[in-house]
Structures are given as structure tokens and as C-alpha cells.
Tab-separated table of C-alpha atoms in Angstrom:
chain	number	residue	atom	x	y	z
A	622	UNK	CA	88.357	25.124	-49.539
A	623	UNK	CA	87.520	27.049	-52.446
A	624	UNK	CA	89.928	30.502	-53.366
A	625	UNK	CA	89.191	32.918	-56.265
A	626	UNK	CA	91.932	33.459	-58.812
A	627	UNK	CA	91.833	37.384	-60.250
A	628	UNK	CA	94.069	38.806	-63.101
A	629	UNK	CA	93.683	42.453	-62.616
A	630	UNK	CA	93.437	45.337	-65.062
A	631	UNK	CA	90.257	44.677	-66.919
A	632	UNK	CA	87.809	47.818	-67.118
A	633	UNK	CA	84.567	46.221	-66.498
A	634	UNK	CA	81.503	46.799	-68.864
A	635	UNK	CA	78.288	45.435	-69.291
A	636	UNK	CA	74.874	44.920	-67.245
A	637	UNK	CA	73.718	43.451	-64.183
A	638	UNK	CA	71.121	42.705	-61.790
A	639	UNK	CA	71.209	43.822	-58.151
A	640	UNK	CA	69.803	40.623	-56.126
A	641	UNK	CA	67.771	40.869	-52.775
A	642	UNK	CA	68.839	42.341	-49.666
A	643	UNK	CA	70.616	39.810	-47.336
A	644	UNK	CA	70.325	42.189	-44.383
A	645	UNK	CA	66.498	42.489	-45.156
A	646	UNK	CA	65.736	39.419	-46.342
A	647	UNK	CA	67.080	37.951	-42.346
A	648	UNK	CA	64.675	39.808	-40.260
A	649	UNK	CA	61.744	39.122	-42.514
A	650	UNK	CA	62.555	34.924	-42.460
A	651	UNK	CA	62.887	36.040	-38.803
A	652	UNK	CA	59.479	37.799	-38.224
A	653	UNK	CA	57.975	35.392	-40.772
A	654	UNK	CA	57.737	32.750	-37.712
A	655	UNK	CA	54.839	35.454	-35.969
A	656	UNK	CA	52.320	34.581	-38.442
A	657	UNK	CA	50.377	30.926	-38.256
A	658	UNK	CA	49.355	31.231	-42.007
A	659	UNK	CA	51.603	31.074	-45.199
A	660	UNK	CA	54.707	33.675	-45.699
A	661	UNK	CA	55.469	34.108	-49.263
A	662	UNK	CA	58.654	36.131	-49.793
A	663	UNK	CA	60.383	37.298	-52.881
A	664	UNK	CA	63.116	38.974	-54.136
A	665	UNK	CA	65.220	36.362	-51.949
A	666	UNK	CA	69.074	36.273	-52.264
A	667	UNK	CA	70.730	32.531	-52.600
A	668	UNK	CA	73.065	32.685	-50.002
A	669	UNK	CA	74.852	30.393	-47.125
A	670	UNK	CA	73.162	32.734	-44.419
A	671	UNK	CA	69.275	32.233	-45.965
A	672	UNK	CA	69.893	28.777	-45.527
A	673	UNK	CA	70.997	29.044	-42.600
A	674	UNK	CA	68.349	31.078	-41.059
A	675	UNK	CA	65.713	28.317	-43.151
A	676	UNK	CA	67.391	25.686	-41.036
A	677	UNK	CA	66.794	27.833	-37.754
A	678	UNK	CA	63.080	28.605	-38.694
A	679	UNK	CA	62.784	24.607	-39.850
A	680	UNK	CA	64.431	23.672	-36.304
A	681	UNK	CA	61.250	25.533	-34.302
A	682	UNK	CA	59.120	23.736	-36.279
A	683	UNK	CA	58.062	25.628	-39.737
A	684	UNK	CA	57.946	24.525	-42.981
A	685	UNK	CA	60.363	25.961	-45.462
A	686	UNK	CA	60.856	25.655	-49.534
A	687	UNK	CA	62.183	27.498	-51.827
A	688	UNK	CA	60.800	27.804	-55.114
A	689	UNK	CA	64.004	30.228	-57.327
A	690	UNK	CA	64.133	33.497	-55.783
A	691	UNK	CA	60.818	32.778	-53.686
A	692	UNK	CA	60.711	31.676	-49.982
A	693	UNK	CA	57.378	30.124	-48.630
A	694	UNK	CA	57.291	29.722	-44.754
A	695	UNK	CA	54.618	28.469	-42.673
A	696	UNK	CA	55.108	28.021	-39.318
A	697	UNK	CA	51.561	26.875	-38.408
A	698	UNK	CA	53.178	23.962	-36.783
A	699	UNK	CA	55.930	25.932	-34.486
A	700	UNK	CA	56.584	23.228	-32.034
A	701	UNK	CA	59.519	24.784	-30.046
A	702	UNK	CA	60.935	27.899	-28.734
A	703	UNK	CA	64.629	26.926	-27.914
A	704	UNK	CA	66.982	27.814	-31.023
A	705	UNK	CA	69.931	25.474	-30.011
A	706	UNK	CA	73.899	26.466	-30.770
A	707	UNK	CA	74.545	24.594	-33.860
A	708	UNK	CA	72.475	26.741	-35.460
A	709	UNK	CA	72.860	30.231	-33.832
A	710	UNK	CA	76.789	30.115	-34.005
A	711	UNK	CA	76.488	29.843	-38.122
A	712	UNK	CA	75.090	33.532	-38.239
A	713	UNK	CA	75.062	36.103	-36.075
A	714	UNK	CA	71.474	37.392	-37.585
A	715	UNK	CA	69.990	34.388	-35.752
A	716	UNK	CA	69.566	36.544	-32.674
A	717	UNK	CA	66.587	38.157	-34.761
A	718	UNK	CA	64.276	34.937	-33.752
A	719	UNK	CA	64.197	36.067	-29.813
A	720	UNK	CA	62.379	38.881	-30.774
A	721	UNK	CA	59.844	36.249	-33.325
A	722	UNK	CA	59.521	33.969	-30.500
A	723	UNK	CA	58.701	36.528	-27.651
A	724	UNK	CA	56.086	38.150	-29.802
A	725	UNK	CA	54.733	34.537	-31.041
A	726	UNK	CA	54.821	32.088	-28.333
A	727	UNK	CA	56.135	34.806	-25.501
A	728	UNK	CA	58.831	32.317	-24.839
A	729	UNK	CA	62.587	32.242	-26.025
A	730	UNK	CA	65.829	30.208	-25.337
A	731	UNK	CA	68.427	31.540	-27.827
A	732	UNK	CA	71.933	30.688	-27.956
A	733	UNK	CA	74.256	33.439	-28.868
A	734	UNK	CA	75.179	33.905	-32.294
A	735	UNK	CA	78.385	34.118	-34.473
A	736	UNK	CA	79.203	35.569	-37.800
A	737	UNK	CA	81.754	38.190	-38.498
A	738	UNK	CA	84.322	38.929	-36.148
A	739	UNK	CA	84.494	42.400	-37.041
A	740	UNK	CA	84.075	43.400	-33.323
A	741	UNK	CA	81.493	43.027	-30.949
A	742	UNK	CA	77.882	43.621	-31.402
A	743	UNK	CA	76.472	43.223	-27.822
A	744	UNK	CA	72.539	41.865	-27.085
A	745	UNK	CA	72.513	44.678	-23.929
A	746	UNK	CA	70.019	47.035	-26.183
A	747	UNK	CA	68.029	43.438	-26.905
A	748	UNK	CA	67.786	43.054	-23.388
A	749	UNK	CA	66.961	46.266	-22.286
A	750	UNK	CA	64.260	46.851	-24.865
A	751	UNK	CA	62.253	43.467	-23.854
A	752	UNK	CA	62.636	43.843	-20.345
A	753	UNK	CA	61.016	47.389	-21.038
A	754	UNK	CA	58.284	45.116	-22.529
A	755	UNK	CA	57.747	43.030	-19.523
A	756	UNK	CA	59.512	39.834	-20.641
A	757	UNK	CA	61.841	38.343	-18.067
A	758	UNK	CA	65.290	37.918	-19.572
A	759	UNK	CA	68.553	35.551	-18.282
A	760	UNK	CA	71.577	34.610	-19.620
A	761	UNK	CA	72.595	30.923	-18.862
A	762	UNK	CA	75.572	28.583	-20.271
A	763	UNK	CA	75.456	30.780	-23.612
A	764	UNK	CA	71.791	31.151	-23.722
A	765	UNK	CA	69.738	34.006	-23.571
A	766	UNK	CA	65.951	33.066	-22.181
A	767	UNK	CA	62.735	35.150	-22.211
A	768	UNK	CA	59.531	34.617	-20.674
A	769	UNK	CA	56.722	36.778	-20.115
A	770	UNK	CA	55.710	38.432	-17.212
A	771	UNK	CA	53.351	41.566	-17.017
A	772	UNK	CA	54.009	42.250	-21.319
A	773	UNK	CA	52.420	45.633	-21.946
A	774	UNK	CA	53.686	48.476	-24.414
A	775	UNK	CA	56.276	51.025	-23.439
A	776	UNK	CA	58.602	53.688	-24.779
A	777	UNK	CA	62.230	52.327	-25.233
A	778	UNK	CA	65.272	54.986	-25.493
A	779	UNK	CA	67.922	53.005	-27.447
A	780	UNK	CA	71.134	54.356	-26.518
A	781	UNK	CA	72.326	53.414	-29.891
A	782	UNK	CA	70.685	53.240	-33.340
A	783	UNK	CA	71.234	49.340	-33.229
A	784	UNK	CA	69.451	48.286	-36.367
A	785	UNK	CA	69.051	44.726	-34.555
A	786	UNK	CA	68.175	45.780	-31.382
A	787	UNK	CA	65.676	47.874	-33.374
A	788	UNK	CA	64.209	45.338	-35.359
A	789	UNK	CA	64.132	42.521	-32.155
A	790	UNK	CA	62.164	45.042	-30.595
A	791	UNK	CA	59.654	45.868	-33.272
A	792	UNK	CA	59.066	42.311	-33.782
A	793	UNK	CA	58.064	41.648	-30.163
A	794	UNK	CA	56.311	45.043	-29.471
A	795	UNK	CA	54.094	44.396	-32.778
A	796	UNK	CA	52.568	41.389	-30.746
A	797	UNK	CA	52.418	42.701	-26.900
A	798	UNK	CA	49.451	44.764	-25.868
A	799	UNK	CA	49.992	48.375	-25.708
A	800	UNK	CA	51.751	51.139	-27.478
A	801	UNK	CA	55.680	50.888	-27.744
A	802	UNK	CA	57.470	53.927	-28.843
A	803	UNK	CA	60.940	53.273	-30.340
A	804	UNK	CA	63.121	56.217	-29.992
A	805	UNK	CA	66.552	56.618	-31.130
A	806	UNK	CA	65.508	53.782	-33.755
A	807	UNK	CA	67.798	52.719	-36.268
A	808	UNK	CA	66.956	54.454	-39.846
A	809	UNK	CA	68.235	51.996	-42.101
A	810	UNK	CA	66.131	50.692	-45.080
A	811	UNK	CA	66.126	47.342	-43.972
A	812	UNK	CA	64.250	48.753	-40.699
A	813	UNK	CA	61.940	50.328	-42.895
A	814	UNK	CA	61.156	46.725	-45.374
A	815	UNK	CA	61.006	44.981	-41.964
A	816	UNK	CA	58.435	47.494	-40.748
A	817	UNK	CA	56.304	46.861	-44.592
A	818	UNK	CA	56.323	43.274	-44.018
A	819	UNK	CA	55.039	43.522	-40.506
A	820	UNK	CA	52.238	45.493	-41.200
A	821	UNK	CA	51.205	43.443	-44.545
A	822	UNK	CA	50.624	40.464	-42.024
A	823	UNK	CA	48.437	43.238	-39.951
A	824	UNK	CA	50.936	44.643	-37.335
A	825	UNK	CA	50.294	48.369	-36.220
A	826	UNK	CA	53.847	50.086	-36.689
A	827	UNK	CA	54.341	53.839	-38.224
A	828	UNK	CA	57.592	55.883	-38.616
A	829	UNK	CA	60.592	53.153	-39.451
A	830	UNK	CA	63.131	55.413	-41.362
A	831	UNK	CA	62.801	58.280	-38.673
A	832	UNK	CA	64.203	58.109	-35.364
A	833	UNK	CA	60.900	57.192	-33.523
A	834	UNK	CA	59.137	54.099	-34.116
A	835	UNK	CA	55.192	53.827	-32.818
A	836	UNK	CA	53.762	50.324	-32.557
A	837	UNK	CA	50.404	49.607	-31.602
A	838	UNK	CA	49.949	46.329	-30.384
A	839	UNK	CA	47.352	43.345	-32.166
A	840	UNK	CA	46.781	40.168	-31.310
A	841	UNK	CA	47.517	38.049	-34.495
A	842	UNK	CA	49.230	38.275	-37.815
A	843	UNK	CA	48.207	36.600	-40.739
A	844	UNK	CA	49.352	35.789	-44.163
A	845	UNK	CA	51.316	38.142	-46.349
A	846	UNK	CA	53.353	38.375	-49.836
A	847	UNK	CA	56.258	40.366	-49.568
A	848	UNK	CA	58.920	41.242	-52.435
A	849	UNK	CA	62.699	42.216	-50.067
A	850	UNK	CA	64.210	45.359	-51.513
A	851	UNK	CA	67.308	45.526	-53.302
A	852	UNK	CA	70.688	45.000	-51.984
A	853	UNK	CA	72.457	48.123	-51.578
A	854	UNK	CA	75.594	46.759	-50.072
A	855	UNK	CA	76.138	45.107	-53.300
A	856	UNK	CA	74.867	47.916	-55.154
A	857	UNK	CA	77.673	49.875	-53.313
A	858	UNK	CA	80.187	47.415	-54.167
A	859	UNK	CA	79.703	46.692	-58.091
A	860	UNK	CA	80.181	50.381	-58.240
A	861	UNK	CA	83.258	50.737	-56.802
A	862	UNK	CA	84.175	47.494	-59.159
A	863	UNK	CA	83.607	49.667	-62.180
A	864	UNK	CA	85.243	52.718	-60.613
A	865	UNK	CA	88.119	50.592	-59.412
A	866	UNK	CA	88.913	49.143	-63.204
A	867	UNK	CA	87.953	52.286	-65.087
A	868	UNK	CA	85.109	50.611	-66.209
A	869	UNK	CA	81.624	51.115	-67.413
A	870	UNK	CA	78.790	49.261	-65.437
A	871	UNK	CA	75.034	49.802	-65.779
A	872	UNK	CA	73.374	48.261	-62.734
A	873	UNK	CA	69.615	47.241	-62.749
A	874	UNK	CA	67.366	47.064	-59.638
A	875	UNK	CA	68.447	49.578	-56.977
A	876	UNK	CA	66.746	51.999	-54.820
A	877	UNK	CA	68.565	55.617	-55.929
A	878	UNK	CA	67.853	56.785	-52.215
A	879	UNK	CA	69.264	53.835	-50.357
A	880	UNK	CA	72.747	54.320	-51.576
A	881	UNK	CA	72.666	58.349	-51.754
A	882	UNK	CA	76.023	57.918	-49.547
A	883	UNK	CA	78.045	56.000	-51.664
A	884	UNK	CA	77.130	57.874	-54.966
A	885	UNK	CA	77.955	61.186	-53.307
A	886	UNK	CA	81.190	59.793	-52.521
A	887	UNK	CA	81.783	58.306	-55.808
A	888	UNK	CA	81.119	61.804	-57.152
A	889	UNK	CA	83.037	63.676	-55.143
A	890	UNK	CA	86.428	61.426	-55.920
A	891	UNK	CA	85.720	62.002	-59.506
A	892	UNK	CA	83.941	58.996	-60.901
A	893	UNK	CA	80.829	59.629	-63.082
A	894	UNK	CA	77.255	58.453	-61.456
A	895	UNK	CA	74.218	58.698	-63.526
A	896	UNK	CA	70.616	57.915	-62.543
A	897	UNK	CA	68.120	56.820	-65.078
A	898	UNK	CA	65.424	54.485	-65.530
A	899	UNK	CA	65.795	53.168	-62.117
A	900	UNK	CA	69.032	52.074	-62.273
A	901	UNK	CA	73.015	53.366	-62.123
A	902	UNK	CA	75.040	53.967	-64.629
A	903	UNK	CA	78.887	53.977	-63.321
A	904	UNK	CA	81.681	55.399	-65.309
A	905	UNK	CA	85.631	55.457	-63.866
A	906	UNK	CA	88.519	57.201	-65.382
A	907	UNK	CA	91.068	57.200	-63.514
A	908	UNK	CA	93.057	60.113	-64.884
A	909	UNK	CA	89.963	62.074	-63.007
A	910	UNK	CA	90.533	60.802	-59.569
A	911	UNK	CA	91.376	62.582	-56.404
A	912	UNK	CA	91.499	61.145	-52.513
A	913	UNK	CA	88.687	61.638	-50.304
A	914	UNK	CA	87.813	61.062	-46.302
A	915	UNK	CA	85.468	58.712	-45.138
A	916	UNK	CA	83.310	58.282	-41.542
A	917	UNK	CA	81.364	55.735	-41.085
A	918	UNK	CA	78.023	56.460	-39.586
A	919	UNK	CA	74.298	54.694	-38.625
A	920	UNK	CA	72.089	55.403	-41.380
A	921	UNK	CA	71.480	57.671	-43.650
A	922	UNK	CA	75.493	58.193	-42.971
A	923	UNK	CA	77.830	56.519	-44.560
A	924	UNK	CA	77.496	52.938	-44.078
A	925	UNK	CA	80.278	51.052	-42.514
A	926	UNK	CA	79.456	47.787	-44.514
A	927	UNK	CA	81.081	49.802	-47.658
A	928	UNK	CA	84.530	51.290	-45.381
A	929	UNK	CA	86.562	48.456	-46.156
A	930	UNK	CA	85.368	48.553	-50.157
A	931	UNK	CA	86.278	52.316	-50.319
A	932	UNK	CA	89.689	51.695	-48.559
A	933	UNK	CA	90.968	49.108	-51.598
A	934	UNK	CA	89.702	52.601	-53.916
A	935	UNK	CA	91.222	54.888	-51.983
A	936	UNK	CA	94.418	52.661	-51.659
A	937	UNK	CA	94.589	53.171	-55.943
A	938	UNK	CA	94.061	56.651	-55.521
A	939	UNK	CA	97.970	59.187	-55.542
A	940	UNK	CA	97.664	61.524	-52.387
A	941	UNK	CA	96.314	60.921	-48.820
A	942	UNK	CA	92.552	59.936	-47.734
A	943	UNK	CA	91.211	59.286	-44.476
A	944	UNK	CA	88.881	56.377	-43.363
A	945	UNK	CA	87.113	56.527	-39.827
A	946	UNK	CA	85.428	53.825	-38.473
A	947	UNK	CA	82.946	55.009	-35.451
A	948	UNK	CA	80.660	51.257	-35.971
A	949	UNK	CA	82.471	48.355	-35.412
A	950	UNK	CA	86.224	48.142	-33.767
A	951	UNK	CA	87.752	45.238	-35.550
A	952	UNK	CA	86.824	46.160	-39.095
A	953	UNK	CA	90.204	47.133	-39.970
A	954	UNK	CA	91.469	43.473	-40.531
A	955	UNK	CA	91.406	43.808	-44.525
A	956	UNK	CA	94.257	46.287	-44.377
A	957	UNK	CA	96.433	43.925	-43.575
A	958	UNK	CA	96.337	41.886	-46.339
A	959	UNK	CA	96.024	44.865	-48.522
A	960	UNK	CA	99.304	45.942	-47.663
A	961	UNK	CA	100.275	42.543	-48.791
A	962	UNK	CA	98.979	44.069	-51.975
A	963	UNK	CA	101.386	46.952	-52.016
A	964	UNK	CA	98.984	49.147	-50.380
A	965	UNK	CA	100.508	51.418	-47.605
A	966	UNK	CA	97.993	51.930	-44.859
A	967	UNK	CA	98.898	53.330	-41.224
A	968	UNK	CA	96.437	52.584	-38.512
A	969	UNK	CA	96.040	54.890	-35.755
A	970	UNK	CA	92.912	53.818	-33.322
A	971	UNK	CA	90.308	54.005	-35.448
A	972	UNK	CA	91.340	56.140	-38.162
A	973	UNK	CA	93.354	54.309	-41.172
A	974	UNK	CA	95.738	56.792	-42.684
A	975	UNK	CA	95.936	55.594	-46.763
A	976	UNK	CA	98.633	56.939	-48.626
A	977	UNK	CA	97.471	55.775	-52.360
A	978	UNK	CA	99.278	54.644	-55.769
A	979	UNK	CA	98.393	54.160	-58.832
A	980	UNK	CA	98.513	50.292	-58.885
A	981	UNK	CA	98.165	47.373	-56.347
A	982	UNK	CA	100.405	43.802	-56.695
A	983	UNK	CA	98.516	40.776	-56.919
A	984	UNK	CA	99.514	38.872	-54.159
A	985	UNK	CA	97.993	35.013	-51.977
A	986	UNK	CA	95.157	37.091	-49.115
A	987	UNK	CA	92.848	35.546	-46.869
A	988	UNK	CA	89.110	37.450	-46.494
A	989	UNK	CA	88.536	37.207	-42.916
A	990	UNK	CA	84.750	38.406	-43.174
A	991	UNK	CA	82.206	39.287	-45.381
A	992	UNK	CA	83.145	43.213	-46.680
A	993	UNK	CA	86.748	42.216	-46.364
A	994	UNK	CA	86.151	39.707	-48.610
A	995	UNK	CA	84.556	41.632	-50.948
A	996	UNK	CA	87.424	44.467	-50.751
A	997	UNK	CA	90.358	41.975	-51.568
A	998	UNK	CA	88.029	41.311	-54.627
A	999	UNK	CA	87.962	44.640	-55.527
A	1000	UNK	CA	91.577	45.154	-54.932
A	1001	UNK	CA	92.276	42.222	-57.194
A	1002	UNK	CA	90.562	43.744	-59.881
A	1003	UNK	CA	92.600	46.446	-60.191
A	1004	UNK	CA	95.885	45.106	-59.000
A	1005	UNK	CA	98.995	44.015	-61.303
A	1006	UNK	CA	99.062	40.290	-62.108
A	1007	UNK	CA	97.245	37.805	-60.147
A	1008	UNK	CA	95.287	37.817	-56.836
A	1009	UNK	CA	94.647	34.326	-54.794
A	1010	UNK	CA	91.517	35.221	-52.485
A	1011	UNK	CA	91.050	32.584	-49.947
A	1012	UNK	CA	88.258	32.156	-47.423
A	1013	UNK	CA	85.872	32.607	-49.776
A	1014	UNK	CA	83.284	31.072	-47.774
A	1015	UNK	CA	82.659	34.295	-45.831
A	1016	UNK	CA	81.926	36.789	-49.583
A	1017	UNK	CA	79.068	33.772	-50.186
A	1018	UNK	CA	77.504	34.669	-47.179
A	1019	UNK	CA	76.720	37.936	-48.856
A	1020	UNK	CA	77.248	38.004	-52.242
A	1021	UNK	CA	74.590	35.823	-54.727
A	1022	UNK	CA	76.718	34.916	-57.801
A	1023	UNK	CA	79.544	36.892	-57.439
A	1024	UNK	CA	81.393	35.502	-60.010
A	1025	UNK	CA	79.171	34.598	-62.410
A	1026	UNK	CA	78.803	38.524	-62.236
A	1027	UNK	CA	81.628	39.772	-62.293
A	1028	UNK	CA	82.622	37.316	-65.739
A	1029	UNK	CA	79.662	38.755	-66.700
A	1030	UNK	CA	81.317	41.896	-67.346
A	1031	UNK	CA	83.992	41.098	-68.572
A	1032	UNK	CA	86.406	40.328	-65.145
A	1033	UNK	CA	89.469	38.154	-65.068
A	1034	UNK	CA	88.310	36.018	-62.194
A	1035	UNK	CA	88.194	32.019	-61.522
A	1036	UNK	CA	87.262	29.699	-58.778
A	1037	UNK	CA	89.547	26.947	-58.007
A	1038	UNK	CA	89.859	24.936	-54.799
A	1039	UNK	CA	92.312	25.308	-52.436
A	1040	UNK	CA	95.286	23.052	-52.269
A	1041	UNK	CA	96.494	22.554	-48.574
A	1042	UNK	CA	100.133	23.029	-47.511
């Protein structure tokens, strides 16, 4: 298995370009099934879960190829409606075809996904909202099946902003007859792209980004081009790289407004943000820092996909900060092996408790999902001597070209393969 070797204490400085959003790019592959003409996507991220959701869309019968940073999907030919295990255990974002299928072929038979373990993300608001539609759904030897019944528009109160649930049910309302209303919607910007997509291919749907989502029913969807938005996840996490290392990092490609939480943030612990020319400019000195609580919250809070990123900053930071984590209960399982690291975290429910020094020790840690991955990184960066990351596999689920970009400005960093025992 491969393992990234990090010598920390480099500043980072240079340029780089923020790829594609993974968490948009999914739902559009997803919803790109709805249309019987040619999808043409761009902006696309090279990443393990892309090709996994190609080889989910491929299994129901579309075409998929790839041409660089350019998806083309037709799934004129859709032949089946059953998304079998082997596929939907490799990412848990492959619960966003149920909501394809019902609105397509207004038949499903989707086995529950995997992905992260950072805690469990329930399909109860899924369910709810497409019953609410008229589909009948049951749950049978780890499938979930959908059929519909008497499918007409209706208003849906989601008892939590679930961006999923959200987009499922935007995807399957956009092709049932009626008006759905959406309230209680998840806000995120991916909601927003998916919405953008949807309605390039002729779909009826208004207010995605507010907390009530109107979709007016058609009865086809046709052929669209589509350029993904940035990745602000990444975004977030190159600039706590350059904050982390004292660096100086100029990032191209990122949507100012998406990441509004993370630069306030930034500010407010002392690192210098500047916007200009439609990208970041990211300055760290760490003679200027000071600690700083975080609580994670649904969009346009502060977004629990950058908690465990902060948390390696805040653990380099003298005095006491505060993370709380209101999202997901399990997404404390970097601290851990940060304490490996020298770090001294105290975990009380969910509320870490960071007491932070100036430096981490490199130390051997194991990522055990995607943002934990990427926090070890970080952590590595900064830390004294080297830094074996293993279980790499889950930071190239998320991350296009990490490394190349991080030697790109200048980082310490290597990828060897793991030697057993």
C-alpha cells in the first residue's frame, strides 16, 4: 500500500490550481443518468471516487469516457435500474443514483453505500422525501427499492439540512409531475451547481442556496454542458498548508464566497487572507498567531469537512482552542494519531479540548478517512522531522494530485510504498 513520507518545516510558496469539486462533481455524474442525450461535464477532478461513480453509471447501462478534465455520459442506452453492492460499498455518494433512477426510469434497487466511517449518515430523510413523492420504498437484504405508485409533487420538511437527502430529492422531484417544495434544504454550493446543471438539461428548480427549494415538474431532460465549480474543501485545506508552514501560497480558481468560513477563521487566528483577481493569496507568520474556537455547522456555517484540518492548526497554536463537532459523531478519529504527533488533545463528547505548542513530532500515522487524511498531511508539514502517512488510499479519494502540489511549492513530501510487517 502506498504511505507518504513528509519532512516538516518548509514554509510553502508558490502557485496553484484549485481542481473541481468532488462533492459536486458526484451528484452531477449522478443526475447525468436523467437525460437520454449526451452529458458533457467539465471541470472534473481525477479521483478514485469519479471512477467509481463512472463504473456505477457504466453498470446501468451508460456510456462513459473521459477525455482530461472532461466527462461525456450518455445514458441513452440505460438498460437497468438495480445498482448492485460491489459498486455501492466503494462510495458512499452512490446513494445519489436512487434519486437518478426514480426520476428516470421510476424504478430503483440500490444497495447501501460505504465510504468514510466518520459516523453514520442515515437514508431516513431519502426515504421520507420519496415516499412524500409517491414512490413506494423497502429495504431488503441491504437494498433499498423504489417503485412508483401515485408520483405527484409535494412539499417535503427535511428535518435536517441533509445535503444528500436534498439533492436525491431534487433529482427525483425535477422529473415527477407536480410542484415539490423543499424546505429546510441544504444550502451548500454543491446544492446550488447541482440545481445549474439540472435546469441546463431543462428541469424547473428555483431557490438552491436558500432554505426552500421549488421544483416544477417536466417530462424530459435533454442534453447539457456543464463546467463543476471549484473545490472548496481543498481550497480550505491548501490554506491552512500555507498557514501551517508560515508560508506564502497564491491559489487560483476559487469561489471567494464559498469558503467565506474558513477565511474568516484564518483571519481571526492571525494569518493574512487577501482576495484579488479571483483568487487567494495566503500569508502565515506564526509569531502572529493566537487560538481560536471552532463549531461545525450545515452551510453557510462552518463546514465540518475542514474541523479535522483546523484541529492539526490549532494543535501548533500556544494557548487553548475549542473544536465542536455538531455533523458527524465519529470525526474525531484523527486526534488520535495526532497525539502520536505530540499533540495534546482531550475529548469530551463532542467537543475536543486542544491545548497547542509550538511544534508537532513526526511520527508512523494511519489516515482513517478522507479529511483525516488530509490533516495528518498538514500536521506533517509542520511537524519536527519526518511523518509516515499511511492509508493513503482514502486522501486520493479527495484530493487530485496532492503531491504533485504540494512539491509544487516547495513541500518536503514523497510517496513510497508500504513495506508490510
Amino acid at each position: 500500500m502506498e504511505q507518504f513520507n513528509i519532512w516538516g518545516g518548509t514554509p510553502l510558496k508558490g502557485q496553484i490550481r484549485i481542481s473541481g469539486s468532488k462533492n459536486s462533481t458526484l451528484p452531477i455524474m449522478a443526475a447525468s443518468i436523467m437525460s437520454s442525450e449526451e452529458v458533457i461535464i467539465k471541470n472534473v477532478p481525477d479521483l478514485e471516487d469519479v471512477r467509481v461513480m463512472a463504473l456505477a453509471l457504466q453498470e446501468l447501462g451508460a456510456k462513459v469516457t473521459k477525455e482530461k478534465d472532461v466527462l461525456i455520459i450518455n445514458s441513452k442506452n440505460i438498460n437497468s435500474s438495480e445498482l448492485p453492492e460491489k459498486i455501492s460499498r466503494k462510495m458512499r455518494a452512490s446513494n445519489l443514483v436512487m434519486g437518478a433512477l426514480l426520476g428516470r426510469l421510476k424504478n430503483a434497487q440500490v444497495a447501501y453505500p460505504g465510504g468514510c466511517a466518520i459516523g453514520s449518515r442515515p437514508m431516513d430523510l431519502h426515504v421520507k422525501g420519496f415516499e412524500k413523492l409517491g414512490y413506494v420504498i423497502t429495504e431488503e437484504y441491504g437494498y433499498m427499492k423504489g417503485k412508483a405508485q401515485d408520483i405527484k409533487g409535494n412539499e417535503i420538511m427535511l428535518d435536517f439540512p441533509s445535503v444528500g437527502a436534498t439533492e436525491n430529492i431534487m433529482m427525483a422531484a425535477a422529473l415527477t409531475p407536480g410542484t415539490t417544495i423543499i424546505r429546510n434544504a441544504a444550502r451548500e454550493p454543491e446544492v446550488v451547481d447541482l440545481q445549474n446543471f439540472l435546469n441546463r438539461m431543462g428541469a424547473n428548480i428555483k431557490g438552491a442556496g436558500l432554505d426552500a427549494i421549488r421544483i416544477k415538474g417536466v417530462e424530459r431532460l435533454g442534453r447539457v454542458e456543464h463546467t463543476v465549480i471549484p473545490d472548496r474543501i481543498e481550497a480550505g485545506t491548501f490554506m491552512i498548508a500555507s498557514a501551517i508552514t508560515s508560508g506564502d501560497v497564491w491559489l487560483e480558481n476559487v469561489v471567494v464566497e464559498h469558503i467565506h468560513p474558513v477565511i474568516s477563521k484564518l483571519s481571526e487566528i492571525g494569518v493574512m487572507v487577501s482576495v484579488a483577481n479571483g483568487g487567494l493569496r495566503i500569508v502565515g507568520n506564526r509569531k502572529r498567531y493566537k487560538p481560536s474556537d471552532i463549531k461545525t455547522m450545515p452551510y453557510p456555517g462552518f463546514p465540518t469537512d475542514m474541523q479535522p484540518q483546523f484541529m492539526s492548526f490549532l494543535s501548533t497554536i500556544n494557548g487553548t482552542s475549542l473544536v465542536v463537532e455538531t455533523i458527524f459523531e465519529n470525526r474525531f478519529m484523527h486526534v488520535q494519531e495526532l497525539c502520536r504527533m505530540g499533540a495534546d488533545i482531550k475529548i469530551e463528547g463532542r467537543v475536543a479540548i486542544i491545548k497547542g505548542s509550538d511544534k508537532l513530532e513526526g511520527a508512523r500515522v494511519e489516515a482513517s478517512d478522507l479529511r483525516a487524511g488530509a490533516a495528518l498531511v498538514l500536521a506533517g508539514l509542520s511537524a519536527i522531522d519526518e511523518t509516515v502517512v499511511t492509508g493513503i488510499e482514502h486522501i486520493n479519494r479527495g484530493y487530485e494530485n496532492i503531491l504533485e502540489k504540494l512539491t509544487t511549492l516547495g513541500a518536503k513530501i514523497t510517496s513510497t510504498q508500504k513495506v508490510d510487517g
